Every structure is written in structure tokens, then in C-alpha cells.
Amino acid sequence: MEKVNSKTRVQEALNHRQPDRLPVDFGGTAVTGMHVRCVAALRDFYGLEKHPVKVHDPYQMLGWIDDDLKEVVGIDVEGVFPPETLFGFRNENWKMWQMPDGLEVFVPGNFNTTTDENGNTFIYPKGDLSAPPSGIMLQGGFFFDAIVRQEPIDDSQLDPEDNLEEFGLATAEDLAYFEKETQRAASTGRAVIANFGGTAFGDIALVPAPFLKHPKGIRDIEEWYVSTLTRQEYIHQVFERQCEIALQNLEKIKGAVENTVDAVFICGTDFGTQRSTFCSPHTFRDLYMPYYRKINSWIHDNTSWKTFKHSCGAVEPLIKAMIECGFDILNPVQCSANGMDAELLKKEHGDKIVFWGGGVDTQSTLAFCTPEEVREQVLRRCAVFAKNGGFVFNAVHNVQADTPVANIVAMIDAILQFSG
């Protein structure tokens, strides 16, 4: 029998067919990765070449997973990321940086920080130390939180263009970057998932705009959520123009990358808490669905790409609407949230949407249970989700910094055991 490569394996799963073995993603997106400490610990455990790990996502301090570790873990997905990080600088001109716990890592050249008398670390938009800091890593912390820099709001002066500053037409440089990166990713033989940016409607990680030096508009997280009820006309104006720009960019990007891409990250807007949804199905359908539909419809009409929707939390009441929006993939599949039982999700929605995640709970099991308990949960989840395809293994969101390496290895071993 001809050996199946990673790309074909993932494509089979995305088309709800049973692949030869379980397809696996770690590091393909900013919501399916591992903290840099975990990547470093795995390299040590497997006896791989010793060198500082690159932090490719400074916001969450995610570590780049090199090819040697991808081979050990059995990773089938290669990611293409936007040209700039969430703090507005590129992943280039790498330099050494020591984390508060002493771990030495590589960070981009414009990863510039200061530390206050309490041990808190501040990071700056575009690496500009003369601008107000846009992120903070609290003393003893492992990643950055956005610093809200909200100017006073005068409703009579609100201009949707202020919340559109970050959404512009793709430049020739952007297109060249995506062409080069998709070709690099495709050359690995793995399935390619790309984040071209600009299609995240109301993603709360982006609302504070940590990549802008002096953001305008509605940038306070609480104020934004309130505005989805009290300023819906304003939000519609922002989304409508953002959608117009995104569709123009997708057409340009498609011309540059063609069908080297298998899946595209559309949006990371979270619609769920641990116990319920953030909004009603009615609000989702009225405020978000029109724009998701336009984006997904264009992609499906013009490309072979599958569309990827990230939303944490108890979102089962919204999954039907997400499918109607045209989403092909749901992540991270937070099975510990209310109503998100794995068997229920597979039974009710498994033939209509791909579950990319849900393989093990990162909030509890992976971080705090024993390796044997990790193994048992992974095997149970795989038995449910992998049946008849429609499943790409990943943990429920990124593997967190303080996760014991023995538990991560137990997860990897269980994946290999399940695949036989």
C-alpha cells in the first residue's frame, strides 16, 4: 500500500473520510500551539539538538516547533502566520531573551521590554519604547496580557474608521510574503493552514490593538462587549467595511497562493464562557452571521480552502448557526464547558463540521492530572471524535506553560497508541 503523506491525511479528515491514522496539529495556528517552555522541555526529553526555542507568538509566548520535533510528535500541519505579530513587529532579527523563570529563548529583534519595580514586564507596539506599552507580563507570569489604552468615548464623535485603522488593503510586500510562506509550508509535505488576517470580526484579543501605538475608537474590552448590544449600528458599520476590505484582500491573496493552502483561519472571536454563550443565537445571527457568510461564501466559491472558526467555551447552541455561516472547522472544542460533551457534539454535528481540537483538556487534565489520566482521556476523546473522519487532534487550546512534560509525553504516546 502506498504511504499516505500528512497533507492527504489531513485532507481526508477535513472531507469527513477516515484517514489512515489520526492527523495531528501542534503549532499550526496561534490557538493550537505550545508555550515556549513546553517546546523546550520536549526537546530536552527527546534528546534533540540543544538550542534556544524561538518565540513566534510573543503575546502568548508560543514556541516554534522545529521539524525534528514535528517528526517525533507526528505533526501533520504546517502553519502560515501573518507578516507581523500581535505587537506589530515581524519575526526577524532574532535575539536572546531571558524569561523571568530563567529560560533563555529567541525573540524577534523588536521584542523590546522594560521591567518595573514590582517585577512586571512591559512590551511595546512596533518595539517602540517611546510609545505607551501595549502588553504586560505580570511578575511570575508566563505570557502577556493586553494593556487597554482607551481614550474617552464621546458617542457623538465616534467614527467607525477609528476601529478600522488596522484593516488595510494588502500590499505587494504582503502578497510576496504570503506567496513565499505558503510555498515554504507546502514544501514540507504537511497540510497547510494559513492566517491571512483581516477576517476576525470582534476578536477580543485584537480589539485593544496591541500592535498600534495610539489606538482610537472603542478599544476597552468591557466597552466593546457592551457596544455589541448598545451600539450595534456602529459595530455593523465597522464589520461591513472590514468585510469589504477582507474580500478584496482574499482575491489578491488567492492570486498569490492559489490552492497551496488546505485550511484558512478566519476568526478567533470567542462566543462562549465556561457555562454559557456570550450572546444569544439571535444576536449571533444578526450581528456576526452576515459577514461570516460573505467571507466563507467567497472562499468556497473561489478556492478549495476549508474555513476554520475558533471559539472557546459553551458554544453548542451556536454550532448550527456556525455551520450555516459556512464554517468547515470548529476549534478548540472545549469539552469541559457546559453542553460540550464529546459524544453529543459528534452525534449532533460531527457529519457537518470538523472538530479540530478537543483531544485533551488543558485547563485540568493535561496540566494537573497524572500521565495515566491524560492517556485515558486522550484515548476516550479520540475514540469518539475520530470515527468516520472529521477530526484533527489538538488539545483544547494551547498547551500551557506549567504543564508537566511527562503529561505532554503521555498525550503524544496516547495519540500514537490510538493510531496503532
Tab-separated table of C-alpha atoms in Angstrom:
chain	number	residue	atom	x	y	z
A	1	MET	CA	0.000	0.000	0.000
A	2	GLU	CA	1.291	3.469	-0.900
A	3	LYS	CA	2.324	5.504	2.116
A	4	VAL	CA	-0.081	8.341	2.881
A	5	ASN	CA	1.543	11.719	3.430
A	6	SER	CA	0.479	14.276	6.022
A	7	LYS	CA	-1.302	16.541	3.546
A	8	THR	CA	-3.507	13.735	2.238
A	9	ARG	CA	-4.156	12.519	5.777
A	10	VAL	CA	-5.486	15.910	6.874
A	11	GLN	CA	-7.467	16.375	3.663
A	12	GLU	CA	-9.196	13.056	4.250
A	13	ALA	CA	-10.201	14.134	7.745
A	14	LEU	CA	-11.374	17.546	6.511
A	15	ASN	CA	-13.605	15.821	3.973
A	16	HIS	CA	-15.125	13.551	6.643
A	17	ARG	CA	-13.384	10.454	5.394
A	18	GLN	CA	-11.443	8.034	7.574
A	19	PRO	CA	-7.696	8.740	7.216
A	20	ASP	CA	-5.012	6.090	7.572
A	21	ARG	CA	-4.234	7.398	11.053
A	22	LEU	CA	-5.117	10.276	13.322
A	23	PRO	CA	-3.991	13.631	11.874
A	24	VAL	CA	-2.247	15.846	14.436
A	25	ASP	CA	-1.684	19.589	14.747
A	26	PHE	CA	0.542	21.392	17.183
A	27	GLY	CA	1.894	24.789	16.216
A	28	GLY	CA	-0.157	25.321	13.063
A	29	THR	CA	-2.044	28.305	14.451
A	30	ALA	CA	-1.912	30.739	17.350
A	31	VAL	CA	-4.606	28.698	19.130
A	32	THR	CA	-3.185	25.198	18.598
A	33	GLY	CA	0.357	25.666	19.847
A	34	MET	CA	2.527	25.128	22.875
A	35	HIS	CA	4.099	27.566	25.280
A	36	VAL	CA	7.807	28.018	24.657
A	37	ARG	CA	8.627	26.323	27.985
A	38	CYS	CA	6.789	23.192	26.848
A	39	VAL	CA	8.569	23.123	23.500
A	40	ALA	CA	11.945	23.477	25.241
A	41	ALA	CA	11.051	20.727	27.718
A	42	LEU	CA	10.007	18.354	24.930
A	43	ARG	CA	13.239	18.964	23.049
A	44	ASP	CA	15.171	18.053	26.182
A	45	PHE	CA	13.035	14.983	26.856
A	46	TYR	CA	13.536	13.577	23.366
A	47	GLY	CA	17.241	14.396	23.338
A	48	LEU	CA	17.037	16.752	20.366
A	49	GLU	CA	19.688	19.320	19.500
A	50	LYS	CA	20.007	21.877	22.268
A	51	HIS	CA	19.283	25.472	21.283
A	52	PRO	CA	17.003	28.246	22.499
A	53	VAL	CA	13.467	27.961	21.134
A	54	LYS	CA	12.058	30.804	19.058
A	55	VAL	CA	9.007	32.641	20.435
A	56	HIS	CA	6.937	33.188	17.302
A	57	ASP	CA	3.847	34.478	19.135
A	58	PRO	CA	5.035	36.958	21.800
A	59	TYR	CA	1.513	37.637	23.066
A	60	GLN	CA	1.029	34.058	24.258
A	61	MET	CA	4.753	33.210	24.276
A	62	LEU	CA	4.240	30.261	21.959
A	63	GLY	CA	7.320	28.332	20.911
A	64	TRP	CA	8.199	27.473	17.319
A	65	ILE	CA	8.213	23.709	16.807
A	66	ASP	CA	11.135	22.753	14.552
A	67	ASP	CA	10.982	19.943	12.030
A	68	ASP	CA	12.905	17.475	14.211
A	69	LEU	CA	10.324	17.760	16.996
A	70	LYS	CA	7.440	17.705	14.499
A	71	GLU	CA	8.744	14.373	13.240
A	72	VAL	CA	8.920	12.930	16.753
A	73	VAL	CA	5.407	14.077	17.655
A	74	GLY	CA	3.931	13.136	14.275
A	75	ILE	CA	2.615	16.591	13.372
A	76	ASP	CA	0.736	16.769	10.063
A	77	VAL	CA	0.074	20.517	9.792
A	78	GLU	CA	2.268	23.467	8.840
A	79	GLY	CA	1.172	26.996	9.686
A	80	VAL	CA	1.407	30.249	7.756
A	81	PHE	CA	1.152	33.275	10.010
A	82	PRO	CA	0.544	36.975	9.322
A	83	PRO	CA	3.599	39.125	8.494
A	84	GLU	CA	3.515	40.813	11.919
A	85	THR	CA	2.948	39.559	15.443
A	86	LEU	CA	0.188	40.838	17.700
A	87	PHE	CA	2.577	43.531	18.923
A	88	GLY	CA	3.105	44.822	15.412
A	89	PHE	CA	6.643	43.657	14.634
A	90	ARG	CA	7.981	40.934	12.390
A	91	ASN	CA	9.573	37.650	13.382
A	92	GLU	CA	13.077	38.555	12.236
A	93	ASN	CA	16.490	39.600	13.565
A	94	TRP	CA	16.269	37.098	16.405
A	95	LYS	CA	17.968	37.852	19.700
A	96	MET	CA	18.319	36.145	23.070
A	97	TRP	CA	15.916	36.991	25.894
A	98	GLN	CA	15.713	35.525	29.362
A	99	MET	CA	12.269	34.785	30.692
A	100	PRO	CA	11.502	35.662	34.308
A	101	ASP	CA	11.964	31.986	35.262
A	102	GLY	CA	15.460	31.991	33.728
A	103	LEU	CA	14.708	30.136	30.482
A	104	GLU	CA	16.672	31.607	27.567
A	105	VAL	CA	14.687	31.917	24.353
A	106	PHE	CA	14.982	33.633	20.995
A	107	VAL	CA	12.658	36.599	20.397
A	108	PRO	CA	12.256	38.978	17.434
A	109	GLY	CA	14.585	41.977	17.244
A	110	ASN	CA	11.803	44.451	18.049
A	111	PHE	CA	10.685	42.465	21.084
A	112	ASN	CA	11.655	45.310	23.420
A	113	THR	CA	10.692	45.245	27.081
A	114	THR	CA	11.069	47.093	30.356
A	115	THR	CA	10.544	45.881	33.910
A	116	ASP	CA	9.103	47.863	36.814
A	117	GLU	CA	9.980	47.725	40.498
A	118	ASN	CA	7.350	45.015	41.071
A	119	GLY	CA	8.851	42.661	38.514
A	120	ASN	CA	6.178	43.238	35.860
A	121	THR	CA	7.430	43.155	32.266
A	122	PHE	CA	6.091	45.564	29.640
A	123	ILE	CA	6.220	45.188	25.866
A	124	TYR	CA	5.752	47.922	23.264
A	125	PRO	CA	3.884	48.271	19.948
A	126	LYS	CA	6.231	48.005	16.969
A	127	GLY	CA	9.010	47.694	19.562
A	128	ASP	CA	8.851	51.468	20.096
A	129	LEU	CA	9.938	52.212	23.669
A	130	SER	CA	8.766	55.827	23.273
A	131	ALA	CA	5.133	54.688	22.859
A	132	PRO	CA	2.904	53.616	25.762
A	133	PRO	CA	3.343	49.883	26.449
A	134	SER	CA	0.623	47.687	24.965
A	135	GLY	CA	1.250	44.471	26.882
A	136	ILE	CA	2.177	43.344	30.379
A	137	MET	CA	3.558	40.088	31.757
A	138	LEU	CA	2.818	40.147	35.453
A	139	GLN	CA	5.559	39.147	37.869
A	140	GLY	CA	5.637	35.343	37.915
A	141	GLY	CA	3.588	35.174	34.721
A	142	PHE	CA	4.253	33.282	31.507
A	143	PHE	CA	2.598	35.390	28.785
A	144	PHE	CA	1.448	38.924	28.067
A	145	ASP	CA	-1.950	40.491	28.626
A	146	ALA	CA	-3.040	43.441	26.514
A	147	ILE	CA	-2.982	46.835	28.186
A	148	VAL	CA	-6.178	48.696	27.380
A	149	ARG	CA	-5.411	52.195	26.142
A	150	GLN	CA	-8.891	53.658	25.795
A	151	GLU	CA	-9.372	57.324	25.038
A	152	PRO	CA	-12.538	58.919	26.484
A	153	ILE	CA	-15.572	57.967	24.395
A	154	ASP	CA	-17.919	60.644	23.104
A	155	ASP	CA	-20.725	58.886	21.255
A	156	SER	CA	-21.406	61.965	19.160
A	157	GLN	CA	-17.831	61.798	17.848
A	158	LEU	CA	-17.463	58.033	17.356
A	159	ASP	CA	-16.175	57.262	13.876
A	160	PRO	CA	-16.145	53.637	12.605
A	161	GLU	CA	-12.944	54.444	10.715
A	162	ASP	CA	-11.173	54.616	14.084
A	163	ASN	CA	-11.886	50.918	14.637
A	164	LEU	CA	-10.750	50.180	11.097
A	165	GLU	CA	-7.247	51.628	11.341
A	166	GLU	CA	-5.686	48.175	11.354
A	167	PHE	CA	-7.620	46.923	8.316
A	168	GLY	CA	-5.986	47.967	5.056
A	169	LEU	CA	-5.545	46.604	1.572
A	170	ALA	CA	-2.797	44.028	1.132
A	171	THR	CA	0.400	45.477	-0.295
A	172	ALA	CA	2.709	43.943	-2.873
A	173	GLU	CA	5.059	43.168	0.026
A	174	ASP	CA	2.255	41.338	1.873
A	175	LEU	CA	1.419	39.269	-1.193
A	176	ALA	CA	5.059	38.352	-1.759
A	177	TYR	CA	5.337	37.312	1.883
A	178	PHE	CA	2.280	35.034	1.718
A	179	GLU	CA	3.399	33.519	-1.579
A	180	LYS	CA	6.806	32.683	-0.126
A	181	GLU	CA	5.416	31.388	3.173
A	182	THR	CA	2.748	29.173	1.615
A	183	GLN	CA	5.341	27.688	-0.732
A	184	ARG	CA	7.637	27.029	2.237
A	185	ALA	CA	4.816	25.407	4.184
A	186	ALA	CA	3.663	23.294	1.232
A	187	SER	CA	7.225	22.062	0.613
A	188	THR	CA	7.158	20.258	3.976
A	189	GLY	CA	4.556	17.792	2.707
A	190	ARG	CA	2.249	18.718	5.563
A	191	ALA	CA	-1.216	20.183	5.233
A	192	VAL	CA	-1.129	23.984	5.202
A	193	ILE	CA	-3.295	26.193	7.398
A	194	ALA	CA	-2.913	29.923	6.835
A	195	ASN	CA	-3.950	33.027	8.746
A	196	PHE	CA	-4.084	35.865	6.244
A	197	GLY	CA	-5.609	38.271	8.786
A	198	GLY	CA	-8.410	40.795	8.462
A	199	THR	CA	-11.337	38.388	8.802
A	200	ALA	CA	-11.692	38.324	12.600
A	201	PHE	CA	-14.886	40.182	13.438
A	202	GLY	CA	-14.711	41.452	17.011
A	203	ASP	CA	-11.926	39.139	18.182
A	204	ILE	CA	-11.389	40.402	21.713
A	205	ALA	CA	-7.628	39.721	21.532
A	206	LEU	CA	-7.457	42.221	18.668
A	207	VAL	CA	-9.900	44.874	19.903
A	208	PRO	CA	-7.319	46.585	22.222
A	209	ALA	CA	-4.977	46.753	19.191
A	210	PRO	CA	-1.672	45.981	20.971
A	211	PHE	CA	0.003	46.426	17.564
A	212	LEU	CA	-0.997	50.129	17.338
A	213	LYS	CA	0.872	52.881	19.159
A	214	HIS	CA	-2.165	55.088	19.794
A	215	PRO	CA	-5.378	53.173	19.052
A	216	LYS	CA	-8.605	55.103	18.600
A	217	GLY	CA	-12.242	54.078	18.655
A	218	ILE	CA	-13.696	51.514	21.069
A	219	ARG	CA	-10.712	49.610	22.458
A	220	ASP	CA	-11.729	48.794	26.029
A	221	ILE	CA	-12.735	45.128	26.271
A	222	GLU	CA	-15.765	45.698	28.506
A	223	GLU	CA	-16.868	48.682	26.436
A	224	TRP	CA	-16.665	46.628	23.247
A	225	TYR	CA	-18.843	43.855	24.656
A	226	VAL	CA	-21.367	46.428	25.893
A	227	SER	CA	-21.317	48.021	22.443
A	228	THR	CA	-22.404	44.771	20.791
A	229	LEU	CA	-25.751	45.482	22.485
A	230	THR	CA	-25.883	49.265	22.818
A	231	ARG	CA	-24.028	50.401	19.669
A	232	GLN	CA	-24.985	47.731	17.168
A	233	GLU	CA	-25.285	50.189	14.278
A	234	TYR	CA	-21.691	51.293	14.893
A	235	ILE	CA	-20.479	47.676	15.094
A	236	HIS	CA	-22.288	46.861	11.844
A	237	GLN	CA	-20.557	49.790	10.147
A	238	VAL	CA	-17.169	48.540	11.336
A	239	PHE	CA	-17.870	44.951	10.288
A	240	GLU	CA	-19.312	45.941	6.911
A	241	ARG	CA	-16.258	47.938	5.896
A	242	GLN	CA	-13.881	45.350	7.372
A	243	CYS	CA	-15.643	42.681	5.331
A	244	GLU	CA	-15.333	44.725	2.127
A	245	ILE	CA	-11.595	45.126	2.677
A	246	ALA	CA	-11.175	41.442	3.565
A	247	LEU	CA	-12.909	40.280	0.387
A	248	GLN	CA	-10.650	42.476	-1.753
A	249	ASN	CA	-7.600	41.116	0.059
A	250	LEU	CA	-8.714	37.497	-0.267
A	251	GLU	CA	-8.986	37.908	-4.013
A	252	LYS	CA	-5.442	39.284	-4.173
A	253	ILE	CA	-4.050	36.653	-1.806
A	254	LYS	CA	-5.742	33.825	-3.682
A	255	GLY	CA	-3.970	35.012	-6.830
A	256	ALA	CA	-0.650	34.826	-4.993
A	257	VAL	CA	-1.038	31.492	-3.174
A	258	GLU	CA	-3.608	29.646	-5.325
A	259	ASN	CA	-4.555	26.298	-3.796
A	260	THR	CA	-1.379	25.521	-1.857
A	261	VAL	CA	-3.489	26.150	1.265
A	262	ASP	CA	-5.750	23.478	2.761
A	263	ALA	CA	-7.429	25.492	5.500
A	264	VAL	CA	-7.612	29.147	6.417
A	265	PHE	CA	-8.010	30.619	9.888
A	266	ILE	CA	-10.962	33.016	9.671
A	267	CYS	CA	-11.740	34.247	13.151
A	268	GLY	CA	-10.833	33.762	16.799
A	269	THR	CA	-13.787	35.621	18.325
A	270	ASP	CA	-14.865	33.703	21.437
A	271	PHE	CA	-18.616	33.240	21.834
A	272	GLY	CA	-18.604	31.068	24.943
A	273	THR	CA	-17.802	31.171	28.634
A	274	GLN	CA	-17.361	28.078	30.781
A	275	ARG	CA	-21.103	27.947	31.415
A	276	SER	CA	-22.915	29.676	28.555
A	277	THR	CA	-22.653	31.679	25.371
A	278	PHE	CA	-21.576	35.333	25.331
A	279	CYS	CA	-24.553	36.242	23.182
A	280	SER	CA	-27.883	34.778	22.144
A	281	PRO	CA	-28.277	32.847	18.881
A	282	HIS	CA	-30.371	35.794	17.659
A	283	THR	CA	-27.546	38.285	18.256
A	284	PHE	CA	-25.048	35.933	16.624
A	285	ARG	CA	-27.237	35.616	13.546
A	286	ASP	CA	-27.931	39.345	13.325
A	287	LEU	CA	-24.562	40.858	14.212
A	288	TYR	CA	-21.978	38.326	13.023
A	289	MET	CA	-23.500	35.860	10.581
A	290	PRO	CA	-23.914	38.228	7.595
A	291	TYR	CA	-20.177	38.900	7.486
A	292	TYR	CA	-19.057	35.347	8.195
A	293	ARG	CA	-21.320	34.176	5.377
A	294	LYS	CA	-19.831	36.627	2.896
A	295	ILE	CA	-16.265	35.605	3.755
A	296	ASN	CA	-16.938	31.858	3.776
A	297	SER	CA	-19.044	32.001	0.619
A	298	TRP	CA	-16.302	33.795	-1.303
A	299	ILE	CA	-13.712	31.283	-0.150
A	300	HIS	CA	-15.871	28.286	-1.042
A	301	ASP	CA	-16.837	29.755	-4.422
A	302	ASN	CA	-13.279	30.641	-5.403
A	303	THR	CA	-10.909	28.238	-3.642
A	304	SER	CA	-10.589	24.732	-2.249
A	305	TRP	CA	-9.738	26.065	1.213
A	306	LYS	CA	-11.613	24.887	4.305
A	307	THR	CA	-12.557	27.603	6.804
A	308	PHE	CA	-11.522	27.448	10.465
A	309	LYS	CA	-13.505	29.045	13.309
A	310	HIS	CA	-12.030	29.302	16.803
A	311	SER	CA	-14.333	29.853	19.743
A	312	CYS	CA	-13.744	28.754	23.290
A	313	GLY	CA	-16.468	27.909	25.730
A	314	ALA	CA	-20.005	26.546	25.815
A	315	VAL	CA	-20.888	27.228	22.181
A	316	GLU	CA	-23.003	24.177	21.359
A	317	PRO	CA	-26.163	26.337	20.984
A	318	LEU	CA	-24.340	28.286	18.233
A	319	ILE	CA	-22.781	25.410	16.288
A	320	LYS	CA	-25.755	25.009	13.953
A	321	ALA	CA	-25.537	28.714	13.105
A	322	MET	CA	-21.765	28.441	12.605
A	323	ILE	CA	-22.358	25.642	10.111
A	324	GLU	CA	-24.948	27.808	8.346
A	325	CYS	CA	-22.298	30.550	8.172
A	326	GLY	CA	-20.224	28.164	6.092
A	327	PHE	CA	-17.560	27.241	8.613
A	328	ASP	CA	-15.969	23.854	7.936
A	329	ILE	CA	-13.892	23.550	11.111
A	330	LEU	CA	-14.517	24.289	14.800
A	331	ASN	CA	-11.746	24.745	17.347
A	332	PRO	CA	-10.806	24.279	20.214
A	333	VAL	CA	-13.818	22.106	21.150
A	334	GLN	CA	-13.848	22.846	24.878
A	335	CYS	CA	-15.453	19.635	26.122
A	336	SER	CA	-15.279	20.723	29.777
A	337	ALA	CA	-17.700	23.623	29.156
A	338	ASN	CA	-21.432	23.214	29.684
A	339	GLY	CA	-23.195	21.294	26.914
A	340	MET	CA	-19.944	20.388	25.146
A	341	ASP	CA	-19.933	16.642	25.794
A	342	ALA	CA	-17.788	14.944	23.168
A	343	GLU	CA	-20.315	12.237	22.291
A	344	LEU	CA	-23.119	14.789	21.963
A	345	LEU	CA	-21.039	17.041	19.710
A	346	LYS	CA	-20.011	14.166	17.434
A	347	LYS	CA	-23.553	12.810	17.209
A	348	GLU	CA	-25.275	16.137	16.553
A	349	HIS	CA	-22.692	17.930	14.418
A	350	GLY	CA	-19.880	15.538	13.502
A	351	ASP	CA	-21.024	14.936	9.915
A	352	LYS	CA	-21.302	18.665	9.195
A	353	ILE	CA	-18.264	20.263	10.816
A	354	VAL	CA	-14.714	19.123	11.548
A	355	PHE	CA	-13.585	19.138	15.156
A	356	TRP	CA	-10.008	20.448	15.285
A	357	GLY	CA	-9.188	20.076	18.973
A	358	GLY	CA	-10.926	18.584	21.978
A	359	GLY	CA	-8.292	15.862	22.335
A	360	VAL	CA	-7.454	16.624	25.965
A	361	ASP	CA	-8.480	19.347	28.426
A	362	THR	CA	-5.631	21.788	29.044
A	363	GLN	CA	-7.300	23.573	31.979
A	364	SER	CA	-7.474	20.462	34.107
A	365	THR	CA	-6.393	17.056	32.855
A	366	LEU	CA	-3.243	17.894	30.892
A	367	ALA	CA	-1.948	20.426	33.417
A	368	PHE	CA	-2.909	18.833	36.733
A	369	CYS	CA	-3.707	15.121	36.406
A	370	THR	CA	-1.406	12.111	36.205
A	371	PRO	CA	0.119	10.837	32.952
A	372	GLU	CA	-2.167	7.812	33.119
A	373	GLU	CA	-5.243	10.032	33.448
A	374	VAL	CA	-4.015	12.070	30.482
A	375	ARG	CA	-3.581	8.895	28.425
A	376	GLU	CA	-7.063	7.663	29.315
A	377	GLN	CA	-8.755	10.942	28.370
A	378	VAL	CA	-6.884	11.188	25.073
A	379	LEU	CA	-7.877	7.642	24.105
A	380	ARG	CA	-11.538	8.263	25.039
A	381	ARG	CA	-11.730	11.508	23.086
A	382	CYS	CA	-10.065	10.007	20.044
A	383	ALA	CA	-12.440	7.045	20.083
A	384	VAL	CA	-15.369	9.464	19.919
A	385	PHE	CA	-14.134	12.195	17.588
A	386	ALA	CA	-12.065	10.170	15.091
A	387	LYS	CA	-14.875	7.896	13.947
A	388	ASN	CA	-15.639	8.447	10.234
A	389	GLY	CA	-13.089	11.249	9.968
A	390	GLY	CA	-13.869	14.881	10.673
A	391	PHE	CA	-11.248	15.181	13.417
A	392	VAL	CA	-7.779	16.702	13.664
A	393	PHE	CA	-6.136	16.057	17.017
A	394	ASN	CA	-5.164	19.028	19.127
A	395	ALA	CA	-5.510	19.876	22.790
A	396	VAL	CA	-8.238	22.255	23.925
A	397	HIS	CA	-6.331	25.449	23.050
A	398	ASN	CA	-2.595	25.984	23.549
A	399	VAL	CA	-0.608	23.768	25.908
A	400	GLN	CA	0.109	25.993	28.883
A	401	ALA	CA	3.477	26.906	30.374
A	402	ASP	CA	3.335	24.945	33.624
A	403	THR	CA	2.155	21.669	32.073
A	404	PRO	CA	4.388	18.775	33.241
A	405	VAL	CA	6.431	17.380	30.378
A	406	ALA	CA	5.507	13.856	31.500
A	407	ASN	CA	1.869	14.681	30.805
A	408	ILE	CA	2.640	16.102	27.371
A	409	VAL	CA	4.611	12.964	26.528
A	410	ALA	CA	1.711	10.827	27.803
A	411	MET	CA	-0.588	12.709	25.429
A	412	ILE	CA	1.766	12.134	22.492
A	413	ASP	CA	2.183	8.455	23.358
A	414	ALA	CA	-1.607	8.029	23.563
A	415	ILE	CA	-2.029	9.577	20.106
A	416	LEU	CA	0.500	7.111	18.710
A	417	GLN	CA	-1.184	4.243	20.579
A	418	PHE	CA	-4.590	5.150	19.174
A	419	SER	CA	-3.246	5.315	15.643
A	420	GLY	CA	-1.657	1.906	16.080
